[in-house]
């Protein structure tokens, strides 16, 4: 759908804990800035810088010294005063090293040792548990969502260039939609806390749970409702996100202390994990992780179609492509005069069979055959596919670009 | 035991009335003929042309997969076009090799008596509905006339009558001109009739609509 500038995203995220960014990069950060809640956590920022940042140690120290130099009085006061663990909104980063759950999760996902446990712990903190953007996973989740959308979209579009846009959106939803991500998190064995806090195990998903019967979207957080009811497909492509839905981000800043459902928190964890993998391990390993955990899930795209007038669509398609008009022919039948007849009808254009359908009436078999022929058209898969992201990176890992097939579009009646 | 014909059968035998010559009728009465009839030709994949061991792939008959793009739908520069043409050539050569003999051709008695499945042929199956050529004969004048007639008296000039008069489809008439008042009236009367339906009839109609929608989803 859209091209993201990965280099900019990465540098912003890694240097984020030093100072509050002037331009907030995600709505959670914007909301937190408005509420001025970040000042109470500055004592933890210093600790965090030395432990979780992916950059070198010298860089860390330099940043730490500059950070403490900018706010000398407050940081020194807070460092001397010891805060009890129960007072923290989420587990302390230093607890990540001692958590067996985090180590188990890292080895279960086959992540290398150089992926820090502190970052893994940070991806498990949802903004509803910890409103501080330096400690929750909001920024990583935004980046991970963009990466997931980019990789999935290019995979589907390059492999199925003729797919109608509605089916494309549905396939995106099936691969990386909220429900799919929540399922993936559950399959990874992610467990959630009953109540977030500094004393709980950092290997648990930290979120403030929605109470039973509570409205998940109160007040300004209603999901986007279109002003116009007839939103066009073009509008959905241009203005929507990868699922064809207008983004909730940007329209209204999300409040940080609002309770969320487990599904929301789990999906933000999966996105944040992909984002942090990209930052710490680089593009090739992140892509391999994406291929192993997301593209390996089987999705039968042929089940996503819903044709209303398949025979009409097919004759329009044949007229557009310059084929002979389609003719339904009865290939075989049995029990025409019985209670359960079966007809096998094929749709032919000239001498070529386009599709075949089975039905208990001639009309049913004809319509099914036309739908099968349309699926045969839309589900065309080229033999040689070069996705755009495979040409990025250094010389060794990138492949030569060969242009993909670009289709002129779906049949519109 | 005597092998001669019993007296009773001789008496009951009817005399020959016709002077036509005897025609030999062969039924599948003996086991030998039955066995011959059941002898099916081998599948093409089981009859390799080479003596070297080959892979035999003979899947059971099933509906074709939607992921197999028909030859006509492949772009011109796709490599599968060439492969497909070669496969087609091989298949036609095989079917020609095992072609039905002239004696068993359609229309002969041997063909009718046989219970065998039809041998492959190059003939296309019969069409489900009679194919028709699309005619684009109506001009501006006729279209204006259709609109005038339909709007002047929608009860007399129904879509069926106009389609018959001008030689087009009812669907085309509906595309040209709509009469919302009549549509409203007819819809109200139909709704009134529908409201009198009982539970069974209503359920049956709703199920029919639901089944019809399943055709397009391939369920």
Coordinates of C-alpha atoms in Angstrom, one line a residue:
Chain A
X1 CA 0.0 0.0 0.0
X2 CA 2.6 2.5 1.0
X3 CA 6.3 2.6 1.2
X4 CA 7.8 3.3 4.6
X5 CA 11.2 4.8 5.3
X6 CA 12.7 2.1 7.5
X7 CA 15.9 3.9 8.2
X8 CA 14.2 6.9 9.8
X9 CA 11.9 4.7 11.9
X10 CA 14.8 2.8 13.3
X11 CA 17.0 5.6 14.3
X12 CA 14.1 7.4 16.0
X13 CA 13.2 4.3 18.1
X14 CA 16.7 3.5 19.3
X15 CA 17.5 7.0 20.4
X16 CA 14.1 7.6 21.9
X17 CA 14.8 7.0 25.6
X18 CA 17.3 9.9 25.8
X19 CA 14.9 12.8 25.5
X20 CA 11.3 13.1 24.7
X21 CA 11.1 13.5 20.9
X22 CA 10.0 16.9 19.8
X23 CA 7.6 15.4 17.3
X24 CA 5.8 12.5 18.7
X25 CA 6.0 9.4 16.5
X26 CA 2.9 7.6 17.7
X27 CA -0.4 8.6 19.2
X28 CA 0.4 7.0 22.5
X29 CA 3.4 9.2 22.9
X30 CA 1.3 12.2 21.9
X31 CA -1.3 11.3 24.6
X32 CA 1.4 10.8 27.1
X33 CA 3.0 14.2 26.3
X34 CA -0.3 15.9 26.8
X35 CA -0.8 14.4 30.2
X36 CA 2.8 15.1 31.3
X37 CA 3.1 11.7 32.8
X38 CA 6.6 11.1 31.7
X39 CA 8.4 13.1 34.3
X40 CA 7.8 10.6 37.1
X41 CA 9.8 7.9 35.2
X42 CA 13.0 9.7 34.4
X43 CA 14.9 7.8 37.0
X44 CA 14.2 4.6 35.1
X45 CA 15.3 6.1 31.8
X46 CA 18.9 6.3 33.0
X47 CA 18.9 2.7 34.1
X48 CA 17.3 1.6 30.9
X49 CA 19.7 3.3 28.6
X50 CA 22.6 1.2 29.8
X51 CA 20.8 -2.1 29.5
X52 CA 18.5 -2.3 26.6
X53 CA 19.7 -0.1 23.8
X54 CA 21.0 -1.9 20.7
X55 CA 23.8 0.6 20.1
X56 CA 27.3 0.2 21.4
X57 CA 28.2 0.8 25.1
X58 CA 30.2 4.0 24.4
X59 CA 27.3 5.5 22.7
X60 CA 25.1 4.5 25.6
X61 CA 27.4 6.2 28.1
X62 CA 27.7 9.3 26.1
X63 CA 23.9 9.5 25.8
X64 CA 23.5 8.8 29.4
X65 CA 25.8 11.5 30.5
X66 CA 24.2 14.0 28.2
X67 CA 20.8 13.0 29.4
X68 CA 21.8 13.4 33.1
X69 CA 23.5 16.7 32.2
X70 CA 20.3 18.1 30.9
X71 CA 18.3 17.3 34.0
X72 CA 20.9 17.1 36.7
X73 CA 18.8 18.0 39.8
X74 CA 15.8 15.8 39.1
X75 CA 17.7 12.7 38.1
X76 CA 20.1 12.8 41.0
X77 CA 17.2 13.3 43.4
X78 CA 15.3 10.3 42.0
X79 CA 18.3 8.0 41.8
X80 CA 19.1 8.5 45.5
X81 CA 15.5 7.8 46.5
X82 CA 14.6 4.1 46.2
X83 CA 11.2 3.4 44.7
X84 CA 9.5 0.1 45.8
X85 CA 8.7 -2.4 43.0
X86 CA 5.0 -2.1 43.6
X87 CA 5.1 1.6 42.8
X88 CA 6.3 1.0 39.2
X89 CA 3.6 0.6 36.6
X90 CA 5.5 -2.2 34.8
X91 CA 8.4 -4.5 35.7
X92 CA 11.8 -3.0 36.0
X93 CA 14.1 -3.7 32.9
X94 CA 16.7 -5.2 35.2
X95 CA 14.2 -8.0 36.1
X96 CA 14.2 -9.2 32.6
X97 CA 17.6 -11.0 33.0
X98 CA 16.3 -13.0 35.9
X99 CA 13.0 -14.0 34.3
X100 CA 12.9 -17.6 33.2
X101 CA 9.7 -17.0 31.2
X102 CA 11.5 -14.5 29.0
X103 CA 14.5 -16.8 28.3
X104 CA 12.1 -19.6 27.5
X105 CA 10.1 -17.4 25.1
X106 CA 13.3 -16.3 23.4
X107 CA 14.5 -19.8 22.8
X108 CA 11.0 -21.0 21.9
X109 CA 10.9 -18.4 19.1
X110 CA 14.5 -19.5 18.1
X111 CA 15.8 -15.9 18.5
X112 CA 19.6 -15.5 18.8
X113 CA 21.3 -14.7 22.0
X114 CA 22.1 -11.2 20.9
X115 CA 18.5 -10.2 21.0
X116 CA 18.3 -8.6 24.5
X117 CA 15.8 -9.9 27.0
X118 CA 15.1 -6.4 28.1
X119 CA 13.7 -5.5 24.7
X120 CA 11.7 -8.7 24.7
X121 CA 10.3 -7.6 28.1
X122 CA 9.5 -4.2 26.7
X123 CA 7.5 -5.6 23.8
X124 CA 5.3 -7.3 26.4
X125 CA 4.3 -4.0 28.0
X126 CA 1.1 -2.5 26.5
X127 CA 0.5 1.2 26.9
X128 CA -2.5 0.5 29.0
X129 CA -0.2 -0.9 31.7
X130 CA 2.6 1.7 31.4
X131 CA 1.8 5.0 29.8
X132 CA 5.5 6.0 29.5
X133 CA 6.4 5.8 25.8
X134 CA 10.0 4.9 26.8
X135 CA 8.9 1.7 28.5
X136 CA 5.8 0.5 26.6
X137 CA 5.7 -1.1 23.2
X138 CA 3.7 1.5 21.4
X139 CA 6.4 2.9 19.2
X140 CA 7.8 -0.6 18.4
X141 CA 4.2 -1.7 17.6
X142 CA 3.7 1.1 15.1
X143 CA 6.9 0.1 13.4
X144 CA 6.1 -3.6 13.5
X145 CA 2.6 -2.9 12.0
X146 CA 4.2 -1.1 9.1
X147 CA 6.7 -3.8 8.5
X148 CA 4.1 -6.6 8.7
X149 CA 1.8 -4.6 6.3
X150 CA 4.6 -4.0 3.9
X151 CA 5.8 -7.6 3.7
X152 CA 2.4 -9.1 3.5
X153 CA 1.1 -6.7 0.9
X154 CA 4.1 -7.2 -1.4
X155 CA 3.8 -11.0 -1.0
X156 CA 0.1 -11.1 -1.9
X157 CA 0.3 -8.5 -4.7
X158 CA 3.3 -10.0 -6.4
X159 CA 2.1 -13.6 -6.1
X160 CA -1.5 -13.0 -7.1
X161 CA -1.3 -9.9 -9.3
X162 CA -4.9 -10.2 -10.5
X163 CA -6.6 -10.4 -7.1
X164 CA -9.5 -8.1 -6.6
X165 CA -8.9 -5.4 -4.0
X166 CA -11.6 -6.7 -1.7
X167 CA -10.1 -10.1 -1.6
X168 CA -6.7 -8.5 -1.1
X169 CA -7.9 -6.7 2.0
X170 CA -9.5 -9.9 3.3
X171 CA -6.3 -11.8 2.8
X172 CA -4.3 -9.1 4.6
X173 CA -6.8 -9.4 7.5
X174 CA -6.4 -13.1 7.5
X175 CA -2.6 -13.0 7.6
X176 CA -1.9 -10.1 9.9
X177 CA -5.3 -9.0 11.1
X178 CA -6.0 -8.5 14.9
X179 CA -7.5 -11.9 15.3
X180 CA -4.6 -13.7 13.5
X181 CA -2.0 -11.8 15.6
X182 CA -3.8 -12.7 18.8
X183 CA -3.9 -16.4 17.7
X184 CA -0.2 -16.3 16.9
X185 CA 0.5 -14.8 20.3
X186 CA -1.5 -17.5 21.9
X187 CA 0.3 -20.2 19.9
X188 CA 3.6 -18.8 21.1
X189 CA 2.4 -19.4 24.7
X190 CA 2.0 -15.8 25.8
X191 CA 0.2 -15.4 29.1
X192 CA -1.2 -12.2 30.5
X193 CA -1.1 -10.8 34.0
X194 CA -4.2 -10.3 36.1
X195 CA -3.0 -6.8 37.0
X196 CA 0.1 -5.1 35.8
X197 CA 2.7 -3.9 38.2
X198 CA 6.4 -3.7 38.9
X199 CA 6.5 -6.8 41.0
X200 CA 5.1 -9.3 38.5
X201 CA 7.1 -11.5 36.1
X202 CA 8.2 -9.5 33.0
X203 CA 7.6 -12.6 30.9
X204 CA 3.9 -12.0 31.2
X205 CA 1.9 -9.7 28.9
X206 CA 1.3 -6.5 30.8
X207 CA -2.0 -4.9 30.2
X208 CA -4.8 -3.3 32.1
X209 CA -7.7 -5.7 31.6
X210 CA -11.1 -4.7 30.6
X211 CA -13.7 -5.6 33.2
X212 CA -16.6 -7.8 32.1
X213 CA -19.4 -5.6 30.7
X214 CA -17.2 -2.6 30.2
X215 CA -17.4 -0.7 27.0
X216 CA -14.1 -1.2 25.1
X217 CA -14.5 2.1 23.1
X218 CA -15.9 4.8 25.4
X219 CA -16.3 8.4 24.4
X220 CA -13.7 9.6 21.9
X221 CA -12.3 6.2 21.2
X222 CA -15.2 5.0 19.0
X223 CA -13.9 3.3 16.0
X224 CA -13.9 5.3 12.8
X225 CA -17.3 5.9 11.5
X226 CA -17.4 7.3 8.0
X227 CA -19.3 10.5 7.4
X228 CA -20.3 9.3 4.0
X229 CA -21.9 5.9 3.8
X230 CA -20.7 5.3 0.3
X231 CA -16.9 5.1 0.7
X232 CA -15.4 4.1 -2.6
X233 CA -12.8 1.4 -3.1
X234 CA -10.4 4.1 -4.3
X235 CA -10.9 6.0 -1.1
X236 CA -10.2 2.9 0.9
X237 CA -7.0 2.2 -1.0
X238 CA -5.7 5.8 -0.7
X239 CA -6.8 6.7 2.8
X240 CA -7.1 3.4 4.6
X241 CA -4.5 1.2 6.2
X242 CA -3.5 -2.2 4.9
X243 CA -6.9 -3.6 5.7
X244 CA -8.8 -1.0 3.8
X245 CA -10.1 0.6 6.9
X246 CA -9.5 4.3 7.8
X247 CA -6.9 4.5 10.5
X248 CA -8.0 5.4 14.0
X249 CA -4.5 6.8 14.5
X250 CA -4.2 10.5 13.9
X251 CA -7.9 11.1 14.1
X252 CA -8.0 11.1 17.9
X253 CA -5.2 10.5 20.3
X254 CA -5.5 7.3 22.2
X255 CA -5.7 7.6 25.9
X256 CA -3.1 5.7 27.7
X257 CA -4.6 4.4 30.9
X258 CA -7.7 3.0 29.3
X259 CA -8.3 -0.8 29.8
X260 CA -8.0 -2.9 26.7
X261 CA -9.0 -6.4 25.7
X262 CA -6.5 -9.2 25.7
X263 CA -6.7 -9.4 21.9
X264 CA -5.6 -5.8 21.5
X265 CA -2.7 -6.2 23.9
X266 CA -1.6 -9.5 22.2
X267 CA -1.6 -8.0 18.8
X268 CA 0.4 -5.0 19.9
X269 CA 3.0 -7.5 21.4
X270 CA 3.4 -9.4 18.1
X271 CA 3.8 -6.2 16.1
X272 CA 6.3 -4.8 18.6
X273 CA 8.3 -8.0 18.5
X274 CA 8.6 -7.8 14.7
X275 CA 9.6 -4.1 15.0
X276 CA 12.2 -4.8 17.6
X277 CA 13.6 -7.8 15.7
X278 CA 14.1 -5.5 12.7
X279 CA 15.9 -3.0 14.9
X280 CA 18.1 -5.5 16.8
X281 CA 18.8 -8.3 14.3
X282 CA 18.4 -6.5 11.0
X283 CA 16.2 -6.9 7.9
X284 CA 17.2 -10.5 6.8
X285 CA 16.4 -12.1 10.1
X286 CA 13.2 -10.1 10.5
X287 CA 12.1 -11.2 7.1
X288 CA 13.0 -14.8 7.9
X289 CA 11.0 -14.5 11.1
X290 CA 8.1 -13.1 9.2
X291 CA 8.3 -16.0 6.6
X292 CA 8.5 -18.6 9.3
X293 CA 5.7 -17.4 11.6
X294 CA 3.3 -15.5 9.3
X295 CA 3.7 -16.7 5.7
X296 CA 3.8 -20.3 6.9
X297 CA 0.2 -20.1 8.0
X298 CA -2.0 -21.7 5.3
X299 CA -4.7 -19.5 3.8
X300 CA -6.9 -20.7 1.0
X301 CA -7.4 -17.5 -1.0
X302 CA -10.0 -19.2 -3.3
X303 CA -12.4 -19.4 -0.3
X304 CA -12.4 -15.6 0.1
X305 CA -14.4 -14.9 -3.1
X306 CA -18.0 -14.0 -3.1
X307 CA -19.4 -13.6 -6.6
X308 CA -22.9 -12.2 -7.0
X309 CA -23.3 -12.4 -10.8
X310 CA -20.5 -14.7 -11.9
X311 CA -22.0 -15.4 -15.4
X312 CA -22.3 -11.7 -16.2
X313 CA -18.8 -11.0 -14.8
X314 CA -17.3 -13.8 -17.0
X315 CA -18.9 -12.6 -20.2
X316 CA -17.6 -9.1 -19.4
X317 CA -14.2 -10.5 -18.8
X318 CA -14.2 -12.4 -22.0
X319 CA -15.3 -9.4 -23.9
X320 CA -12.6 -7.2 -22.3
X321 CA -9.8 -9.7 -23.0
X322 CA -11.0 -10.4 -26.6
X323 CA -11.9 -14.1 -26.0
X324 CA -14.9 -15.8 -27.6
X325 CA -18.1 -15.4 -25.5
X326 CA -18.4 -18.1 -22.9
X327 CA -20.8 -21.0 -23.5
X328 CA -21.9 -23.4 -20.8
X329 CA -21.7 -27.0 -22.0
X330 CA -23.0 -30.1 -20.3
X331 CA -20.1 -32.4 -19.8
X332 CA -21.9 -35.2 -18.0
X333 CA -25.0 -35.8 -16.0
X334 CA -26.7 -38.4 -13.9
X335 CA -30.2 -38.9 -12.6
X336 CA -31.9 -36.1 -14.4
X337 CA -35.3 -37.4 -13.5
X338 CA -34.4 -38.5 -10.0
X339 CA -34.6 -36.6 -6.8
X340 CA -30.8 -36.0 -6.7
X341 CA -29.5 -35.3 -10.1
X342 CA -25.9 -34.2 -10.6
X343 CA -24.9 -32.1 -13.6
X344 CA -21.3 -31.4 -14.5
X345 CA -21.1 -28.2 -16.6
X346 CA -18.0 -26.7 -18.2
X347 CA -17.7 -23.1 -19.4
X348 CA -16.0 -23.0 -22.8
X349 CA -14.7 -20.1 -24.7
X350 CA -14.2 -21.3 -28.2
X351 CA -12.5 -24.7 -27.8
X352 CA -10.9 -24.0 -24.4
X353 CA -12.5 -25.0 -21.2
X354 CA -12.3 -22.1 -18.7
X355 CA -14.0 -23.7 -15.6
X356 CA -16.0 -26.6 -14.4
X357 CA -18.8 -26.8 -11.9
X358 CA -21.0 -29.4 -10.4
X359 CA -24.6 -28.8 -9.3
X360 CA -27.9 -30.4 -8.7
X361 CA -29.6 -28.2 -11.3
X362 CA -28.4 -27.0 -14.7
X363 CA -28.4 -23.4 -13.5
X364 CA -26.5 -24.2 -10.3
X365 CA -23.8 -26.0 -12.2
X366 CA -23.6 -23.2 -14.8
X367 CA -23.2 -20.5 -12.2
X368 CA -20.7 -22.6 -10.2
X369 CA -18.7 -23.2 -13.4
X370 CA -18.6 -19.5 -14.2
X371 CA -17.4 -18.7 -10.6
X372 CA -14.7 -21.4 -11.0
X373 CA -13.6 -19.8 -14.3
X374 CA -13.4 -16.3 -12.6
X375 CA -11.4 -17.8 -9.8
X376 CA -9.1 -19.3 -12.4
X377 CA -8.5 -15.8 -13.8
X378 CA -8.1 -14.0 -10.5
X379 CA -5.9 -16.6 -8.9
X380 CA -3.2 -16.6 -11.6
X381 CA 0.2 -16.9 -10.0
X382 CA 3.3 -16.0 -12.0
X383 CA 6.2 -18.5 -11.9
X384 CA 9.0 -16.0 -11.2
X385 CA 8.3 -13.5 -8.5
X386 CA 10.6 -10.9 -7.2
X387 CA 9.2 -9.0 -4.2
X388 CA 10.5 -5.4 -3.8
X389 CA 12.0 -6.0 -0.4
X390 CA 14.2 -8.7 -1.7
X391 CA 16.2 -6.2 -3.7
X392 CA 17.0 -4.1 -0.6
X393 CA 20.1 -4.4 1.5
X394 CA 23.7 -5.1 0.7
X395 CA 24.9 -6.8 -2.4
X396 CA 25.2 -10.3 -1.0
X397 CA 21.6 -10.8 0.2
X398 CA 19.7 -8.9 -2.5
X399 CA 18.4 -10.5 -5.7
X400 CA 18.1 -9.0 -9.2
X401 CA 14.9 -7.2 -9.9
X402 CA 12.7 -8.7 -12.5
X403 CA 9.6 -6.8 -13.2
X404 CA 6.4 -8.5 -12.0
X405 CA 3.2 -8.8 -13.9
X406 CA 0.9 -5.8 -13.3
X407 CA -2.7 -6.5 -14.1
X408 CA -5.1 -4.0 -15.5
X409 CA -7.6 -4.6 -12.8
X410 CA -10.6 -6.6 -11.8
X411 CA -13.9 -6.9 -13.8
X412 CA -16.3 -4.2 -12.9
X413 CA -19.9 -4.6 -14.0
Chain B
X1 CA -32.7 -88.1 -20.9
X2 CA -34.1 -87.2 -24.2
X3 CA -32.6 -84.2 -26.0
X4 CA -35.5 -83.8 -28.5
X5 CA -37.8 -80.8 -28.2
X6 CA -40.8 -81.4 -26.1
X7 CA -44.2 -81.7 -27.7
X8 CA -45.6 -78.8 -25.8
X9 CA -43.0 -76.3 -27.1
X10 CA -43.6 -77.4 -30.6
X11 CA -47.3 -76.7 -30.3
X12 CA -47.0 -73.3 -28.7
X13 CA -44.5 -72.0 -31.1
X14 CA -46.0 -69.2 -33.2
X15 CA -45.6 -69.5 -36.9
X16 CA -43.3 -66.9 -38.6
X17 CA -45.4 -64.1 -40.0
X18 CA -42.7 -61.9 -41.4
X19 CA -40.6 -62.7 -44.4
X20 CA -37.7 -60.6 -43.3
X21 CA -34.4 -62.5 -42.9
X22 CA -33.2 -63.4 -39.4
X23 CA -31.1 -60.8 -37.7
X24 CA -28.5 -62.0 -35.2
X25 CA -28.9 -60.3 -31.9
X26 CA -26.0 -60.5 -29.5
X27 CA -26.8 -59.9 -25.8
X28 CA -24.3 -60.0 -22.9
X29 CA -25.7 -63.4 -21.9
X30 CA -22.5 -65.3 -21.5
X31 CA -19.8 -64.6 -19.1
X32 CA -17.2 -64.3 -21.8
X33 CA -19.1 -61.5 -23.5
X34 CA -19.7 -59.8 -20.2
X35 CA -16.0 -60.0 -19.4
X36 CA -15.0 -58.6 -22.7
X37 CA -17.4 -55.7 -22.2
X38 CA -16.0 -54.9 -18.8
X39 CA -12.5 -54.7 -20.2
X40 CA -11.5 -51.0 -19.8
X41 CA -8.6 -49.5 -21.6
X42 CA -5.7 -48.6 -19.4
X43 CA -5.3 -45.0 -18.3
X44 CA -2.8 -43.0 -20.4
X45 CA -0.5 -42.6 -17.5
X46 CA -0.2 -46.3 -17.1
X47 CA 1.0 -46.8 -20.7
X48 CA 4.3 -45.2 -20.8
X49 CA 6.1 -44.8 -24.2
X50 CA 9.5 -45.5 -22.7
X51 CA 10.7 -48.6 -21.0
X52 CA 12.6 -46.7 -18.4
X53 CA 10.8 -46.5 -15.0
X54 CA 8.6 -43.4 -14.8
X55 CA 6.4 -41.8 -12.2
X56 CA 2.8 -42.9 -12.4
X57 CA 0.4 -40.1 -11.4
X58 CA -3.2 -41.2 -11.7
X59 CA -5.3 -39.2 -9.3
X60 CA -9.0 -40.0 -8.8
X61 CA -11.4 -37.8 -10.8
X62 CA -12.3 -34.7 -8.9
X63 CA -13.2 -31.1 -9.5
X64 CA -10.4 -29.1 -11.0
X65 CA -8.5 -26.8 -8.6
X66 CA -9.1 -23.1 -8.8
X67 CA -5.3 -22.5 -8.7
X68 CA -4.8 -24.2 -12.1
X69 CA -5.1 -21.3 -14.4
X70 CA -6.7 -22.3 -17.8
X71 CA -4.4 -22.0 -20.8
X72 CA -6.5 -19.2 -22.2
X73 CA -6.0 -17.1 -19.1
X74 CA -2.2 -17.3 -19.0
X75 CA -0.3 -14.2 -20.1
X76 CA 1.4 -14.5 -23.5
X77 CA 4.9 -14.6 -22.0
X78 CA 4.2 -17.3 -19.4
X79 CA 6.3 -20.5 -19.7
X80 CA 3.4 -22.7 -18.8
X81 CA 1.8 -22.0 -22.2
X82 CA 4.5 -24.1 -23.9
X83 CA 4.3 -26.8 -21.3
X84 CA 0.5 -26.9 -21.7
X85 CA 0.7 -27.2 -25.4
X86 CA 3.1 -30.1 -25.1
X87 CA 0.8 -31.8 -22.6
X88 CA -2.2 -31.3 -24.9
X89 CA -0.3 -32.8 -27.8
X90 CA 0.6 -35.8 -25.8
X91 CA -3.0 -36.3 -24.5
X92 CA -4.4 -36.0 -28.0
X93 CA -1.9 -38.5 -29.3
X94 CA -2.8 -40.9 -26.6
X95 CA -6.5 -40.6 -27.2
X96 CA -6.0 -41.0 -30.9
X97 CA -4.0 -44.2 -30.3
X98 CA -6.9 -45.6 -28.2
X99 CA -9.6 -44.2 -30.4
X100 CA -12.8 -46.1 -30.7
X101 CA -13.0 -48.3 -33.7
X102 CA -15.3 -47.4 -36.6
X103 CA -17.7 -50.2 -35.7
X104 CA -18.3 -48.8 -32.2
X105 CA -18.8 -45.2 -33.5
X106 CA -21.9 -43.4 -32.2
X107 CA -25.0 -44.4 -34.0
X108 CA -24.1 -48.0 -34.6
X109 CA -25.7 -50.9 -32.6
X110 CA -22.5 -51.8 -30.9
X111 CA -22.2 -48.4 -29.4
X112 CA -25.8 -48.5 -28.0
X113 CA -25.4 -51.9 -26.4
X114 CA -22.3 -51.0 -24.7
X115 CA -22.2 -49.8 -21.1
X116 CA -18.7 -48.4 -21.4
X117 CA -18.0 -44.8 -20.7
X118 CA -17.5 -42.7 -23.8
X119 CA -14.1 -42.8 -25.3
X120 CA -12.3 -39.4 -25.6
X121 CA -13.2 -37.4 -28.7
X122 CA -12.5 -34.0 -30.0
X123 CA -16.2 -33.1 -30.1
X124 CA -17.3 -30.4 -27.7
X125 CA -20.1 -31.4 -25.3
X126 CA -23.6 -30.1 -26.1
X127 CA -24.4 -26.6 -24.8
X128 CA -26.7 -26.3 -21.8
X129 CA -28.7 -23.5 -23.4
X130 CA -29.0 -22.7 -27.0
X131 CA -26.1 -20.3 -27.8
X132 CA -27.2 -17.0 -29.2
X133 CA -25.4 -14.2 -30.9
X134 CA -25.7 -10.8 -29.3
X135 CA -27.4 -8.3 -31.6
X136 CA -26.8 -4.6 -31.3
X137 CA -29.6 -3.5 -33.6
X138 CA -31.5 -0.9 -31.6
X139 CA -30.7 2.7 -32.4
X140 CA -31.6 6.0 -30.8
X141 CA -35.0 6.0 -32.4
X142 CA -36.0 2.6 -31.1
X143 CA -34.7 3.4 -27.7
X144 CA -36.7 6.6 -27.5
X145 CA -39.7 4.6 -28.7
X146 CA -39.3 2.0 -26.0
X147 CA -39.0 4.7 -23.3
X148 CA -42.1 6.5 -24.7
X149 CA -44.2 3.3 -24.8
X150 CA -43.1 2.1 -21.4
X151 CA -43.8 5.4 -19.7
X152 CA -47.1 6.0 -21.5
X153 CA -48.8 2.8 -20.3
X154 CA -46.6 0.6 -18.1
X155 CA -49.4 -1.9 -17.6
X156 CA -49.9 -2.5 -21.3
X157 CA -46.3 -2.2 -22.4
X158 CA -44.6 -4.5 -20.0
X159 CA -41.0 -5.4 -20.3
X160 CA -41.9 -8.8 -21.8
X161 CA -44.1 -7.2 -24.5
X162 CA -41.5 -4.6 -25.3
X163 CA -38.7 -7.2 -25.5
X164 CA -40.8 -9.2 -27.9
X165 CA -41.7 -6.2 -30.0
X166 CA -38.1 -4.9 -30.4
X167 CA -36.3 -8.2 -30.3
X168 CA -34.1 -7.5 -27.2
X169 CA -34.0 -8.9 -23.7
X170 CA -36.2 -7.9 -20.8
X171 CA -33.1 -7.0 -18.9
X172 CA -32.2 -4.4 -21.6
X173 CA -35.6 -2.8 -21.4
X174 CA -35.2 -2.6 -17.6
X175 CA -31.8 -0.9 -18.2
X176 CA -33.3 1.7 -20.5
X177 CA -36.4 2.8 -18.6
X178 CA -37.7 2.4 -15.1
X179 CA -41.2 3.1 -13.8
X180 CA -40.8 3.6 -10.1
X181 CA -44.6 3.9 -9.5
X182 CA -45.4 0.6 -11.0
X183 CA -42.4 -1.0 -9.3
X184 CA -43.7 0.3 -6.0
X185 CA -47.3 -0.9 -6.7
X186 CA -46.2 -4.4 -7.7
X187 CA -43.8 -4.7 -4.8
X188 CA -46.5 -3.8 -2.4
X189 CA -48.9 -6.4 -3.8
X190 CA -46.1 -9.0 -3.7
X191 CA -45.3 -8.1 -0.2
X192 CA -48.9 -8.5 0.8
X193 CA -48.9 -11.9 -0.7
X194 CA -45.7 -12.7 1.0
X195 CA -47.1 -11.7 4.3
X196 CA -49.7 -14.4 4.1
X197 CA -47.1 -17.1 3.8
X198 CA -46.8 -19.6 6.6
X199 CA -43.7 -20.6 8.3
X200 CA -42.8 -23.5 6.1
X201 CA -43.2 -21.7 2.8
X202 CA -41.3 -18.6 4.1
X203 CA -38.5 -20.8 5.4
X204 CA -38.3 -22.7 2.1
X205 CA -38.0 -19.5 0.1
X206 CA -35.4 -18.0 2.4
X207 CA -33.4 -21.2 2.2
X208 CA -33.6 -21.1 -1.6
X209 CA -32.1 -17.5 -1.5
X210 CA -29.4 -18.6 0.9
X211 CA -28.5 -21.6 -1.3
X212 CA -28.4 -19.4 -4.4
X213 CA -25.9 -17.1 -2.6
X214 CA -23.7 -20.1 -1.8
X215 CA -23.2 -20.8 -5.5
X216 CA -21.1 -17.7 -5.9
X217 CA -19.1 -18.5 -2.8
X218 CA -18.4 -22.1 -3.9
X219 CA -19.7 -23.7 -0.7

